[in-house]
JSON list of C-alpha atoms in Angstrom, two decimals:
[
{"chain": "V", "resi": 160, "resn": "MET", "atom": "CA", "xyz": [240.94, 16.21, 69.89]},
{"chain": "V", "resi": 161, "resn": "THR", "atom": "CA", "xyz": [239.69, 17.53, 66.54]},
{"chain": "V", "resi": 162, "resn": "GLU", "atom": "CA", "xyz": [241.76, 15.32, 64.27]},
{"chain": "V", "resi": 163, "resn": "THR", "atom": "CA", "xyz": [241.48, 11.62, 63.53]},
{"chain": "V", "resi": 164, "resn": "VAL", "atom": "CA", "xyz": [244.15, 9.25, 62.28]},
{"chain": "V", "resi": 165, "resn": "SER", "atom": "CA", "xyz": [243.09, 10.26, 58.77]},
{"chain": "V", "resi": 166, "resn": "GLY", "atom": "CA", "xyz": [244.38, 13.76, 59.48]},
{"chain": "V", "resi": 167, "resn": "THR", "atom": "CA", "xyz": [240.94, 15.33, 59.03]},
{"chain": "V", "resi": 168, "resn": "ASP", "atom": "CA", "xyz": [240.67, 18.67, 60.79]},
{"chain": "V", "resi": 169, "resn": "TRP", "atom": "CA", "xyz": [237.11, 18.44, 62.03]},
{"chain": "V", "resi": 170, "resn": "ARG", "atom": "CA", "xyz": [237.21, 21.82, 63.73]},
{"chain": "V", "resi": 171, "resn": "ALA", "atom": "CA", "xyz": [238.07, 23.42, 60.39]},
{"chain": "V", "resi": 172, "resn": "TRP", "atom": "CA", "xyz": [235.03, 21.74, 58.82]},
{"chain": "V", "resi": 173, "resn": "GLN", "atom": "CA", "xyz": [232.91, 22.86, 61.77]},
{"chain": "V", "resi": 174, "resn": "ASP", "atom": "CA", "xyz": [234.08, 26.45, 61.34]},
{"chain": "V", "resi": 175, "resn": "SER", "atom": "CA", "xyz": [233.54, 26.37, 57.58]},
{"chain": "V", "resi": 176, "resn": "TRP", "atom": "CA", "xyz": [229.96, 25.17, 58.10]},
{"chain": "V", "resi": 177, "resn": "ASP", "atom": "CA", "xyz": [229.35, 28.05, 60.52]},
{"chain": "V", "resi": 178, "resn": "ARG", "atom": "CA", "xyz": [230.71, 30.57, 58.02]},
{"chain": "V", "resi": 179, "resn": "GLN", "atom": "CA", "xyz": [228.54, 29.13, 55.26]},
{"chain": "V", "resi": 180, "resn": "GLN", "atom": "CA", "xyz": [225.44, 29.36, 57.47]},
{"chain": "V", "resi": 181, "resn": "GLU", "atom": "CA", "xyz": [226.30, 32.93, 58.47]},
{"chain": "V", "resi": 182, "resn": "TRP", "atom": "CA", "xyz": [226.28, 33.84, 54.77]},
{"chain": "V", "resi": 183, "resn": "TYR", "atom": "CA", "xyz": [222.52, 33.18, 54.90]},
{"chain": "V", "resi": 184, "resn": "LEU", "atom": "CA", "xyz": [221.97, 34.24, 58.51]},
{"chain": "V", "resi": 185, "resn": "PRO", "atom": "CA", "xyz": [224.19, 37.14, 59.58]},
{"chain": "V", "resi": 186, "resn": "ASP", "atom": "CA", "xyz": [222.30, 37.31, 62.91]},
{"chain": "V", "resi": 187, "resn": "ARG", "atom": "CA", "xyz": [222.87, 33.61, 63.62]},
{"chain": "V", "resi": 188, "resn": "GLU", "atom": "CA", "xyz": [224.98, 34.19, 66.73]},
{"chain": "V", "resi": 189, "resn": "GLU", "atom": "CA", "xyz": [222.37, 36.55, 68.15]},
{"chain": "V", "resi": 190, "resn": "ARG", "atom": "CA", "xyz": [219.66, 33.88, 68.01]},
{"chain": "V", "resi": 191, "resn": "PHE", "atom": "CA", "xyz": [222.02, 31.39, 69.64]},
{"chain": "V", "resi": 192, "resn": "ARG", "atom": "CA", "xyz": [222.72, 33.87, 72.44]},
{"chain": "V", "resi": 193, "resn": "VAL", "atom": "CA", "xyz": [219.03, 34.42, 73.11]},
{"chain": "V", "resi": 194, "resn": "MET", "atom": "CA", "xyz": [218.42, 30.68, 72.94]},
{"chain": "V", "resi": 195, "resn": "LEU", "atom": "CA", "xyz": [221.04, 29.98, 75.62]},
{"chain": "V", "resi": 196, "resn": "ASP", "atom": "CA", "xyz": [219.81, 32.92, 77.70]},
{"chain": "V", "resi": 197, "resn": "MET", "atom": "CA", "xyz": [216.40, 31.25, 77.82]},
{"chain": "V", "resi": 198, "resn": "VAL", "atom": "CA", "xyz": [217.93, 27.88, 78.65]},
{"chain": "V", "resi": 199, "resn": "GLU", "atom": "CA", "xyz": [219.72, 29.44, 81.61]},
{"chain": "V", "resi": 200, "resn": "ALA", "atom": "CA", "xyz": [216.61, 31.31, 82.73]},
{"chain": "V", "resi": 201, "resn": "VAL", "atom": "CA", "xyz": [214.46, 28.17, 82.72]},
{"chain": "V", "resi": 202, "resn": "ALA", "atom": "CA", "xyz": [216.84, 25.23, 83.25]},
{"chain": "V", "resi": 203, "resn": "GLY", "atom": "CA", "xyz": [219.94, 26.70, 84.89]},
{"chain": "V", "resi": 204, "resn": "THR", "atom": "CA", "xyz": [223.58, 26.25, 83.95]},
{"chain": "V", "resi": 205, "resn": "GLU", "atom": "CA", "xyz": [223.81, 22.43, 83.99]},
{"chain": "V", "resi": 206, "resn": "PRO", "atom": "CA", "xyz": [221.02, 21.41, 81.62]},
{"chain": "V", "resi": 207, "resn": "ARG", "atom": "CA", "xyz": [220.45, 18.14, 79.85]},
{"chain": "V", "resi": 208, "resn": "VAL", "atom": "CA", "xyz": [219.84, 19.23, 76.25]},
{"chain": "V", "resi": 209, "resn": "LEU", "atom": "CA", "xyz": [218.56, 17.58, 73.10]},
{"chain": "V", "resi": 210, "resn": "ASP", "atom": "CA", "xyz": [220.15, 19.22, 70.05]},
{"chain": "V", "resi": 211, "resn": "LEU", "atom": "CA", "xyz": [217.44, 18.41, 67.53]},
{"chain": "V", "resi": 212, "resn": "ALA", "atom": "CA", "xyz": [218.42, 18.09, 63.85]},
{"chain": "V", "resi": 213, "resn": "CYS", "atom": "CA", "xyz": [221.86, 18.98, 65.16]},
{"chain": "V", "resi": 214, "resn": "GLY", "atom": "CA", "xyz": [223.84, 19.05, 61.91]},
{"chain": "V", "resi": 215, "resn": "THR", "atom": "CA", "xyz": [227.49, 19.61, 62.75]},
{"chain": "V", "resi": 216, "resn": "GLY", "atom": "CA", "xyz": [226.63, 20.34, 66.39]},
{"chain": "V", "resi": 217, "resn": "SER", "atom": "CA", "xyz": [226.65, 24.14, 66.21]},
{"chain": "V", "resi": 218, "resn": "ILE", "atom": "CA", "xyz": [224.21, 24.49, 69.11]},
{"chain": "V", "resi": 219, "resn": "THR", "atom": "CA", "xyz": [226.05, 21.89, 71.19]},
{"chain": "V", "resi": 220, "resn": "ASP", "atom": "CA", "xyz": [229.33, 23.71, 70.55]},
{"chain": "V", "resi": 221, "resn": "ARG", "atom": "CA", "xyz": [227.96, 26.97, 71.93]},
{"chain": "V", "resi": 222, "resn": "LEU", "atom": "CA", "xyz": [226.08, 25.24, 74.74]},
{"chain": "V", "resi": 223, "resn": "LEU", "atom": "CA", "xyz": [229.20, 23.58, 76.15]},
{"chain": "V", "resi": 224, "resn": "LYS", "atom": "CA", "xyz": [231.33, 26.70, 75.81]},
{"chain": "V", "resi": 225, "resn": "ARG", "atom": "CA", "xyz": [228.81, 28.65, 77.87]},
{"chain": "V", "resi": 226, "resn": "PHE", "atom": "CA", "xyz": [227.75, 25.83, 80.22]},
{"chain": "V", "resi": 227, "resn": "PRO", "atom": "CA", "xyz": [230.68, 23.42, 80.70]},
{"chain": "V", "resi": 228, "resn": "ASN", "atom": "CA", "xyz": [228.60, 21.13, 82.94]},
{"chain": "V", "resi": 229, "resn": "ALA", "atom": "CA", "xyz": [225.80, 20.70, 80.42]},
{"chain": "V", "resi": 230, "resn": "VAL", "atom": "CA", "xyz": [225.06, 17.39, 78.69]},
{"chain": "V", "resi": 231, "resn": "SER", "atom": "CA", "xyz": [223.96, 17.20, 75.07]},
{"chain": "V", "resi": 232, "resn": "THR", "atom": "CA", "xyz": [222.39, 14.60, 72.81]},
{"chain": "V", "resi": 233, "resn": "GLY", "atom": "CA", "xyz": [222.61, 15.47, 69.12]},
{"chain": "V", "resi": 234, "resn": "VAL", "atom": "CA", "xyz": [220.09, 13.87, 66.73]},
{"chain": "V", "resi": 235, "resn": "ASP", "atom": "CA", "xyz": [220.27, 13.99, 62.95]},
{"chain": "V", "resi": 236, "resn": "LEU", "atom": "CA", "xyz": [219.99, 11.82, 59.85]},
{"chain": "V", "resi": 237, "resn": "ASP", "atom": "CA", "xyz": [222.61, 13.55, 57.69]},
{"chain": "V", "resi": 238, "resn": "PRO", "atom": "CA", "xyz": [225.70, 11.27, 57.60]},
{"chain": "V", "resi": 239, "resn": "ALA", "atom": "CA", "xyz": [228.09, 14.01, 56.41]},
{"chain": "V", "resi": 240, "resn": "LEU", "atom": "CA", "xyz": [227.13, 16.58, 59.02]},
{"chain": "V", "resi": 241, "resn": "LEU", "atom": "CA", "xyz": [227.08, 13.91, 61.72]},
{"chain": "V", "resi": 242, "resn": "ALA", "atom": "CA", "xyz": [230.59, 12.85, 60.71]},
{"chain": "V", "resi": 243, "resn": "ILE", "atom": "CA", "xyz": [231.77, 16.41, 61.34]},
{"chain": "V", "resi": 244, "resn": "ALA", "atom": "CA", "xyz": [229.90, 16.56, 64.64]},
{"chain": "V", "resi": 245, "resn": "GLU", "atom": "CA", "xyz": [231.25, 13.24, 65.85]},
{"chain": "V", "resi": 246, "resn": "GLY", "atom": "CA", "xyz": [234.78, 14.17, 64.80]},
{"chain": "V", "resi": 247, "resn": "THR", "atom": "CA", "xyz": [234.58, 17.57, 66.48]},
{"chain": "V", "resi": 248, "resn": "PHE", "atom": "CA", "xyz": [233.37, 16.17, 69.80]},
{"chain": "V", "resi": 249, "resn": "ALA", "atom": "CA", "xyz": [235.29, 12.89, 69.78]},
{"chain": "V", "resi": 250, "resn": "GLY", "atom": "CA", "xyz": [236.32, 11.95, 73.32]},
{"chain": "V", "resi": 251, "resn": "ASP", "atom": "CA", "xyz": [233.89, 14.39, 75.00]},
{"chain": "V", "resi": 252, "resn": "ASP", "atom": "CA", "xyz": [231.71, 12.29, 77.30]},
{"chain": "V", "resi": 253, "resn": "ARG", "atom": "CA", "xyz": [229.24, 15.16, 77.69]},
{"chain": "V", "resi": 254, "resn": "VAL", "atom": "CA", "xyz": [228.05, 14.60, 74.13]},
{"chain": "V", "resi": 255, "resn": "THR", "atom": "CA", "xyz": [226.21, 11.72, 72.46]},
{"chain": "V", "resi": 256, "resn": "PHE", "atom": "CA", "xyz": [225.10, 11.59, 68.84]},
{"chain": "V", "resi": 257, "resn": "VAL", "atom": "CA", "xyz": [222.18, 9.56, 67.53]},
{"chain": "V", "resi": 258, "resn": "THR", "atom": "CA", "xyz": [221.33, 8.85, 63.90]},
{"chain": "V", "resi": 259, "resn": "ALA", "atom": "CA", "xyz": [217.56, 9.01, 63.57]},
{"chain": "V", "resi": 260, "resn": "ASP", "atom": "CA", "xyz": [214.85, 10.12, 61.16]},
{"chain": "V", "resi": 261, "resn": "LEU", "atom": "CA", "xyz": [212.48, 12.57, 62.85]},
{"chain": "V", "resi": 262, "resn": "LYS", "atom": "CA", "xyz": [209.69, 11.28, 60.61]},
{"chain": "V", "resi": 263, "resn": "ASP", "atom": "CA", "xyz": [210.09, 7.81, 62.13]},
{"chain": "V", "resi": 264, "resn": "PRO", "atom": "CA", "xyz": [207.35, 7.38, 64.78]},
{"chain": "V", "resi": 265, "resn": "GLU", "atom": "CA", "xyz": [209.84, 5.50, 66.99]},
{"chain": "V", "resi": 266, "resn": "TRP", "atom": "CA", "xyz": [212.81, 7.87, 66.77]},
{"chain": "V", "resi": 267, "resn": "THR", "atom": "CA", "xyz": [212.63, 8.87, 70.43]},
{"chain": "V", "resi": 268, "resn": "ALA", "atom": "CA", "xyz": [213.31, 5.26, 71.47]},
{"chain": "V", "resi": 269, "resn": "GLN", "atom": "CA", "xyz": [216.91, 5.70, 70.30]},
{"chain": "V", "resi": 270, "resn": "LEU", "atom": "CA", "xyz": [217.65, 8.53, 72.74]},
{"chain": "V", "resi": 271, "resn": "PRO", "atom": "CA", "xyz": [219.81, 7.86, 75.80]},
{"chain": "V", "resi": 272, "resn": "TYR", "atom": "CA", "xyz": [217.43, 9.75, 78.13]},
{"chain": "V", "resi": 273, "resn": "ASP", "atom": "CA", "xyz": [213.67, 9.69, 78.65]},
{"chain": "V", "resi": 274, "resn": "SER", "atom": "CA", "xyz": [213.43, 13.42, 79.27]},
{"chain": "V", "resi": 275, "resn": "TYR", "atom": "CA", "xyz": [215.35, 16.67, 78.71]},
{"chain": "V", "resi": 276, "resn": "ASP", "atom": "CA", "xyz": [215.54, 20.06, 80.38]},
{"chain": "V", "resi": 277, "resn": "ALA", "atom": "CA", "xyz": [215.69, 21.71, 76.96]},
{"chain": "V", "resi": 278, "resn": "VAL", "atom": "CA", "xyz": [215.19, 20.72, 73.33]},
{"chain": "V", "resi": 279, "resn": "LEU", "atom": "CA", "xyz": [216.84, 23.15, 70.91]},
{"chain": "V", "resi": 280, "resn": "THR", "atom": "CA", "xyz": [216.83, 23.42, 67.14]},
{"chain": "V", "resi": 281, "resn": "ALA", "atom": "CA", "xyz": [217.75, 26.07, 64.58]},
{"chain": "V", "resi": 282, "resn": "THR", "atom": "CA", "xyz": [217.29, 26.44, 60.83]},
{"chain": "V", "resi": 283, "resn": "ALA", "atom": "CA", "xyz": [216.31, 22.80, 60.40]},
{"chain": "V", "resi": 284, "resn": "LEU", "atom": "CA", "xyz": [212.62, 22.02, 60.86]},
{"chain": "V", "resi": 285, "resn": "HIS", "atom": "CA", "xyz": [211.57, 24.02, 57.78]},
{"chain": "V", "resi": 286, "resn": "TRP", "atom": "CA", "xyz": [212.45, 20.81, 55.96]},
{"chain": "V", "resi": 287, "resn": "LEU", "atom": "CA", "xyz": [209.25, 19.33, 57.41]},
{"chain": "V", "resi": 288, "resn": "HIS", "atom": "CA", "xyz": [205.74, 20.04, 56.22]},
{"chain": "V", "resi": 289, "resn": "SER", "atom": "CA", "xyz": [203.13, 21.18, 58.74]},
{"chain": "V", "resi": 290, "resn": "GLU", "atom": "CA", "xyz": [201.57, 17.78, 59.36]},
{"chain": "V", "resi": 291, "resn": "PRO", "atom": "CA", "xyz": [204.77, 15.90, 60.34]},
{"chain": "V", "resi": 292, "resn": "LEU", "atom": "CA", "xyz": [205.93, 19.00, 62.24]},
{"chain": "V", "resi": 293, "resn": "THR", "atom": "CA", "xyz": [202.71, 18.93, 64.27]},
{"chain": "V", "resi": 294, "resn": "THR", "atom": "CA", "xyz": [203.35, 15.27, 65.05]},
{"chain": "V", "resi": 295, "resn": "LEU", "atom": "CA", "xyz": [206.94, 16.09, 66.05]},
{"chain": "V", "resi": 296, "resn": "TYR", "atom": "CA", "xyz": [205.78, 18.84, 68.42]},
{"chain": "V", "resi": 297, "resn": "GLY", "atom": "CA", "xyz": [203.54, 16.29, 70.13]},
{"chain": "V", "resi": 298, "resn": "GLN", "atom": "CA", "xyz": [206.50, 13.94, 70.56]},
{"chain": "V", "resi": 299, "resn": "LEU", "atom": "CA", "xyz": [208.64, 16.75, 71.96]},
{"chain": "V", "resi": 300, "resn": "ALA", "atom": "CA", "xyz": [205.97, 17.59, 74.52]},
{"chain": "V", "resi": 301, "resn": "GLY", "atom": "CA", "xyz": [206.55, 14.11, 75.87]},
{"chain": "V", "resi": 302, "resn": "LEU", "atom": "CA", "xyz": [210.33, 14.54, 75.95]},
{"chain": "V", "resi": 303, "resn": "VAL", "atom": "CA", "xyz": [210.58, 17.92, 77.67]},
{"chain": "V", "resi": 304, "resn": "ARG", "atom": "CA", "xyz": [210.30, 17.63, 81.44]},
{"chain": "V", "resi": 305, "resn": "ASP", "atom": "CA", "xyz": [207.70, 19.67, 83.31]},
{"chain": "V", "resi": 306, "resn": "GLY", "atom": "CA", "xyz": [209.15, 23.14, 83.61]},
{"chain": "V", "resi": 307, "resn": "GLY", "atom": "CA", "xyz": [211.51, 22.47, 80.71]},
{"chain": "V", "resi": 308, "resn": "VAL", "atom": "CA", "xyz": [211.70, 24.30, 77.42]},
{"chain": "V", "resi": 309, "resn": "PHE", "atom": "CA", "xyz": [211.65, 23.78, 73.66]},
{"chain": "V", "resi": 310, "resn": "MET", "atom": "CA", "xyz": [212.96, 26.38, 71.21]},
{"chain": "V", "resi": 311, "resn": "ASN", "atom": "CA", "xyz": [212.80, 26.44, 67.43]},
{"chain": "V", "resi": 312, "resn": "ALA", "atom": "CA", "xyz": [214.63, 29.21, 65.54]},
{"chain": "V", "resi": 313, "resn": "ASP", "atom": "CA", "xyz": [213.80, 29.04, 61.85]},
{"chain": "V", "resi": 314, "resn": "HIS", "atom": "CA", "xyz": [212.34, 30.70, 58.77]},
{"chain": "V", "resi": 315, "resn": "MET", "atom": "CA", "xyz": [208.93, 32.00, 59.87]},
{"chain": "V", "resi": 316, "resn": "PRO", "atom": "CA", "xyz": [207.88, 34.82, 57.51]},
{"chain": "V", "resi": 317, "resn": "ASP", "atom": "CA", "xyz": [204.59, 36.61, 58.15]},
{"chain": "V", "resi": 318, "resn": "PRO", "atom": "CA", "xyz": [202.24, 36.14, 55.17]},
{"chain": "V", "resi": 319, "resn": "ALA", "atom": "CA", "xyz": [200.32, 39.27, 56.24]},
{"chain": "V", "resi": 320, "resn": "THR", "atom": "CA", "xyz": [203.21, 41.51, 55.10]},
{"chain": "V", "resi": 321, "resn": "PRO", "atom": "CA", "xyz": [204.05, 40.46, 51.52]},
{"chain": "V", "resi": 322, "resn": "ARG", "atom": "CA", "xyz": [205.61, 43.78, 50.44]},
{"chain": "V", "resi": 323, "resn": "LEU", "atom": "CA", "xyz": [207.84, 43.90, 53.50]},
{"chain": "V", "resi": 324, "resn": "ASN", "atom": "CA", "xyz": [208.79, 40.26, 52.93]},
{"chain": "V", "resi": 325, "resn": "ASP", "atom": "CA", "xyz": [209.74, 41.01, 49.32]},
{"chain": "V", "resi": 326, "resn": "ALA", "atom": "CA", "xyz": [211.83, 44.04, 50.31]},
{"chain": "V", "resi": 327, "resn": "ASP", "atom": "CA", "xyz": [213.64, 42.07, 53.00]},
{"chain": "V", "resi": 328, "resn": "ARG", "atom": "CA", "xyz": [214.30, 39.17, 50.63]},
{"chain": "V", "resi": 329, "resn": "ALA", "atom": "CA", "xyz": [215.71, 41.49, 47.98]},
{"chain": "V", "resi": 330, "resn": "GLN", "atom": "CA", "xyz": [218.00, 43.18, 50.48]},
{"chain": "V", "resi": 331, "resn": "ARG", "atom": "CA", "xyz": [219.23, 39.88, 51.91]},
{"chain": "V", "resi": 332, "resn": "HIS", "atom": "CA", "xyz": [220.01, 38.46, 48.48]},
{"chain": "V", "resi": 333, "resn": "ALA", "atom": "CA", "xyz": [221.83, 41.61, 47.43]},
{"chain": "V", "resi": 334, "resn": "ARG", "atom": "CA", "xyz": [224.02, 41.36, 50.52]},
{"chain": "V", "resi": 335, "resn": "MET", "atom": "CA", "xyz": [224.61, 37.66, 49.89]},
{"chain": "V", "resi": 336, "resn": "ASP", "atom": "CA", "xyz": [225.62, 38.35, 46.30]},
{"chain": "V", "resi": 337, "resn": "ALA", "atom": "CA", "xyz": [228.08, 41.00, 47.46]},
{"chain": "V", "resi": 338, "resn": "ALA", "atom": "CA", "xyz": [229.56, 38.66, 50.07]},
{"chain": "V", "resi": 339, "resn": "LYS", "atom": "CA", "xyz": [229.88, 35.85, 47.54]},
{"chain": "V", "resi": 340, "resn": "ALA", "atom": "CA", "xyz": [231.70, 38.19, 45.15]},
{"chain": "V", "resi": 341, "resn": "GLU", "atom": "CA", "xyz": [234.21, 38.71, 47.96]},
{"chain": "V", "resi": 342, "resn": "GLY", "atom": "CA", "xyz": [234.73, 34.97, 48.40]},
{"chain": "V", "resi": 343, "resn": "ALA", "atom": "CA", "xyz": [231.96, 33.76, 50.70]},
{"chain": "V", "resi": 344, "resn": "VAL", "atom": "CA", "xyz": [231.11, 30.07, 50.26]},
{"chain": "V", "resi": 345, "resn": "GLY", "atom": "CA", "xyz": [227.42, 29.32, 49.80]},
{"chain": "V", "resi": 346, "resn": "TRP", "atom": "CA", "xyz": [225.37, 26.14, 50.34]},
{"chain": "V", "resi": 347, "resn": "LYS", "atom": "CA", "xyz": [226.04, 24.45, 47.00]},
{"chain": "V", "resi": 348, "resn": "ASP", "atom": "CA", "xyz": [229.70, 25.42, 46.99]},
{"chain": "V", "resi": 349, "resn": "TRP", "atom": "CA", "xyz": [230.18, 24.05, 50.50]},
{"chain": "V", "resi": 350, "resn": "TRP", "atom": "CA", "xyz": [228.69, 20.70, 49.56]},
{"chain": "V", "resi": 351, "resn": "GLN", "atom": "CA", "xyz": [230.88, 20.53, 46.47]},
{"chain": "V", "resi": 352, "resn": "LEU", "atom": "CA", "xyz": [233.91, 20.95, 48.71]},
{"chain": "V", "resi": 353, "resn": "ALA", "atom": "CA", "xyz": [232.66, 18.21, 51.03]},
{"chain": "V", "resi": 354, "resn": "ALA", "atom": "CA", "xyz": [232.10, 15.88, 48.07]},
{"chain": "V", "resi": 355, "resn": "LYS", "atom": "CA", "xyz": [235.76, 16.28, 47.08]},
{"chain": "V", "resi": 356, "resn": "ASP", "atom": "CA", "xyz": [237.11, 15.54, 50.55]},
{"chain": "V", "resi": 357, "resn": "PRO", "atom": "CA", "xyz": [238.45, 11.96, 50.80]},
{"chain": "V", "resi": 358, "resn": "VAL", "atom": "CA", "xyz": [236.83, 11.42, 54.22]},
{"chain": "V", "resi": 359, "resn": "LEU", "atom": "CA", "xyz": [233.52, 13.22, 53.63]},
{"chain": "V", "resi": 360, "resn": "ALA", "atom": "CA", "xyz": [232.94, 12.15, 50.02]},
{"chain": "V", "resi": 361, "resn": "GLY", "atom": "CA", "xyz": [231.18, 8.90, 50.99]},
{"chain": "V", "resi": 362, "resn": "PRO", "atom": "CA", "xyz": [228.93, 10.39, 53.69]},
{"chain": "V", "resi": 363, "resn": "THR", "atom": "CA", "xyz": [228.12, 13.33, 51.38]},
{"chain": "V", "resi": 364, "resn": "ALA", "atom": "CA", "xyz": [227.00, 10.98, 48.61]},
{"chain": "V", "resi": 365, "resn": "LYS", "atom": "CA", "xyz": [224.76, 9.15, 51.10]},
{"chain": "V", "resi": 366, "resn": "ARG", "atom": "CA", "xyz": [223.42, 12.47, 52.31]},
{"chain": "V", "resi": 367, "resn": "PHE", "atom": "CA", "xyz": [222.20, 13.41, 48.84]},
{"chain": "V", "resi": 368, "resn": "GLU", "atom": "CA", "xyz": [220.66, 9.97, 48.43]},
{"chain": "V", "resi": 369, "resn": "ILE", "atom": "CA", "xyz": [218.58, 10.68, 51.55]},
{"chain": "V", "resi": 370, "resn": "TYR", "atom": "CA", "xyz": [217.64, 14.32, 51.00]},
{"chain": "V", "resi": 371, "resn": "GLY", "atom": "CA", "xyz": [218.21, 15.15, 47.36]},
{"chain": "V", "resi": 372, "resn": "ASP", "atom": "CA", "xyz": [219.25, 18.69, 46.53]},
{"chain": "V", "resi": 373, "resn": "HIS", "atom": "CA", "xyz": [216.94, 20.44, 48.97]},
{"chain": "V", "resi": 374, "resn": "ALA", "atom": "CA", "xyz": [213.59, 19.52, 50.48]},
{"chain": "V", "resi": 375, "resn": "ASP", "atom": "CA", "xyz": [211.89, 22.60, 51.83]},
{"chain": "V", "resi": 376, "resn": "GLY", "atom": "CA", "xyz": [208.72, 21.93, 53.76]},
{"chain": "V", "resi": 377, "resn": "ASP", "atom": "CA", "xyz": [206.36, 24.59, 55.05]},
{"chain": "V", "resi": 378, "resn": "THR", "atom": "CA", "xyz": [207.33, 27.85, 56.70]},
{"chain": "V", "resi": 379, "resn": "PRO", "atom": "CA", "xyz": [204.28, 28.84, 58.77]},
{"chain": "V", "resi": 380, "resn": "PRO", "atom": "CA", "xyz": [204.39, 32.07, 60.81]},
{"chain": "V", "resi": 381, "resn": "PRO", "atom": "CA", "xyz": [205.37, 32.19, 64.50]},
{"chain": "V", "resi": 382, "resn": "GLU", "atom": "CA", "xyz": [201.73, 32.27, 65.61]},
{"chain": "V", "resi": 383, "resn": "TRP", "atom": "CA", "xyz": [201.17, 28.86, 64.04]},
{"chain": "V", "resi": 384, "resn": "HIS", "atom": "CA", "xyz": [204.15, 27.40, 65.90]},
{"chain": "V", "resi": 385, "resn": "ALA", "atom": "CA", "xyz": [203.06, 28.88, 69.24]},
{"chain": "V", "resi": 386, "resn": "ARG", "atom": "CA", "xyz": [199.49, 27.66, 68.83]},
{"chain": "V", "resi": 387, "resn": "THR", "atom": "CA", "xyz": [200.59, 24.19, 67.72]},
{"chain": "V", "resi": 388, "resn": "LEU", "atom": "CA", "xyz": [202.96, 23.88, 70.69]},
{"chain": "V", "resi": 389, "resn": "ARG", "atom": "CA", "xyz": [200.20, 24.80, 73.12]},
{"chain": "V", "resi": 390, "resn": "GLU", "atom": "CA", "xyz": [197.89, 22.28, 71.48]},
{"chain": "V", "resi": 391, "resn": "ALA", "atom": "CA", "xyz": [200.66, 19.67, 71.77]},
{"chain": "V", "resi": 392, "resn": "GLY", "atom": "CA", "xyz": [200.84, 20.08, 75.54]},
{"chain": "V", "resi": 393, "resn": "PHE", "atom": "CA", "xyz": [203.14, 23.02, 76.27]},
{"chain": "V", "resi": 394, "resn": "GLY", "atom": "CA", "xyz": [201.72, 25.33, 78.92]},
{"chain": "V", "resi": 395, "resn": "GLU", "atom": "CA", "xyz": [203.05, 28.53, 77.39]},
{"chain": "V", "resi": 396, "resn": "ALA", "atom": "CA", "xyz": [204.43, 29.37, 73.95]},
{"chain": "V", "resi": 397, "resn": "ARG", "atom": "CA", "xyz": [205.43, 32.57, 72.20]},
{"chain": "V", "resi": 398, "resn": "THR", "atom": "CA", "xyz": [208.07, 34.29, 70.10]},
{"chain": "V", "resi": 399, "resn": "VAL", "atom": "CA", "xyz": [211.20, 35.24, 72.06]},
{"chain": "V", "resi": 400, "resn": "TRP", "atom": "CA", "xyz": [213.33, 36.54, 69.16]},
{"chain": "V", "resi": 401, "resn": "SER", "atom": "CA", "xyz": [212.65, 37.67, 65.62]},
{"chain": "V", "resi": 402, "resn": "SER", "atom": "CA", "xyz": [214.10, 39.28, 62.51]},
{"chain": "V", "resi": 403, "resn": "PRO", "atom": "CA", "xyz": [212.18, 40.37, 59.38]},
{"chain": "V", "resi": 404, "resn": "SER", "atom": "CA", "xyz": [212.16, 36.80, 58.03]},
{"chain": "V", "resi": 405, "resn": "ASP", "atom": "CA", "xyz": [213.06, 34.48, 60.92]},
{"chain": "V", "resi": 406, "resn": "ALA", "atom": "CA", "xyz": [211.83, 33.95, 64.45]},
{"chain": "V", "resi": 407, "resn": "MET", "atom": "CA", "xyz": [212.42, 31.81, 67.51]},
{"chain": "V", "resi": 408, "resn": "VAL", "atom": "CA", "xyz": [209.40, 30.33, 69.21]},
{"chain": "V", "resi": 409, "resn": "LEU", "atom": "CA", "xyz": [209.66, 29.01, 72.76]},
{"chain": "V", "resi": 410, "resn": "GLY", "atom": "CA", "xyz": [207.41, 26.42, 74.34]},
{"chain": "V", "resi": 411, "resn": "LEU", "atom": "CA", "xyz": [207.48, 26.09, 78.14]},
{"chain": "V", "resi": 412, "resn": "LYS", "atom": "CA", "xyz": [206.22, 22.75, 79.45]}
]
């Protein structure tokens, strides 16, 4: 079921969030495909997955479509995005959602399982600065089972190529401007729509009380992530996907 007694079409909100994210990340589905390829390669087709900073559950949605026997725990602090996630997956006993702050030292105590075959996250952890992200990687090393995997797909520009970075940024923004002129809904516009929705208005207001407008942390390069994961206790770590501005780093326990 995707609708509640209020008549809210949660699947429509889920799809609109995906379209808004694709405005920024036109290769978003490609990184999800590679992510799930690596899950299958390491953990098989019935994994227990932690969808970290899950938002509306975009990763969980793709996980369950590809692996119907998978189990997913979604963790986030955003009340509006969690409302969409919970509405979308209402009645699906393969999915559990947990409200938790990843900066809370005790957040893992709220999880329904002590360990996971895979921990997956995308376009989320750039909200954290390097120090709390390092702490989080240490916590994740304790959550991923031996032989399990962690993957983080996010903004990871290479500071060694500033001219290339500038050229890529200019091209991306030009394409975004063109798409917006044709009706694409961007980040701020999407949140304005959510704030006007009778069901999401309250959670959206709470969301902005928690996060403010935007709270970008650090965006260190892939090499930093791989090194930090190895130092945290992962046996192997490296980039498994990249674009000019983003990358996905995998840590194998």
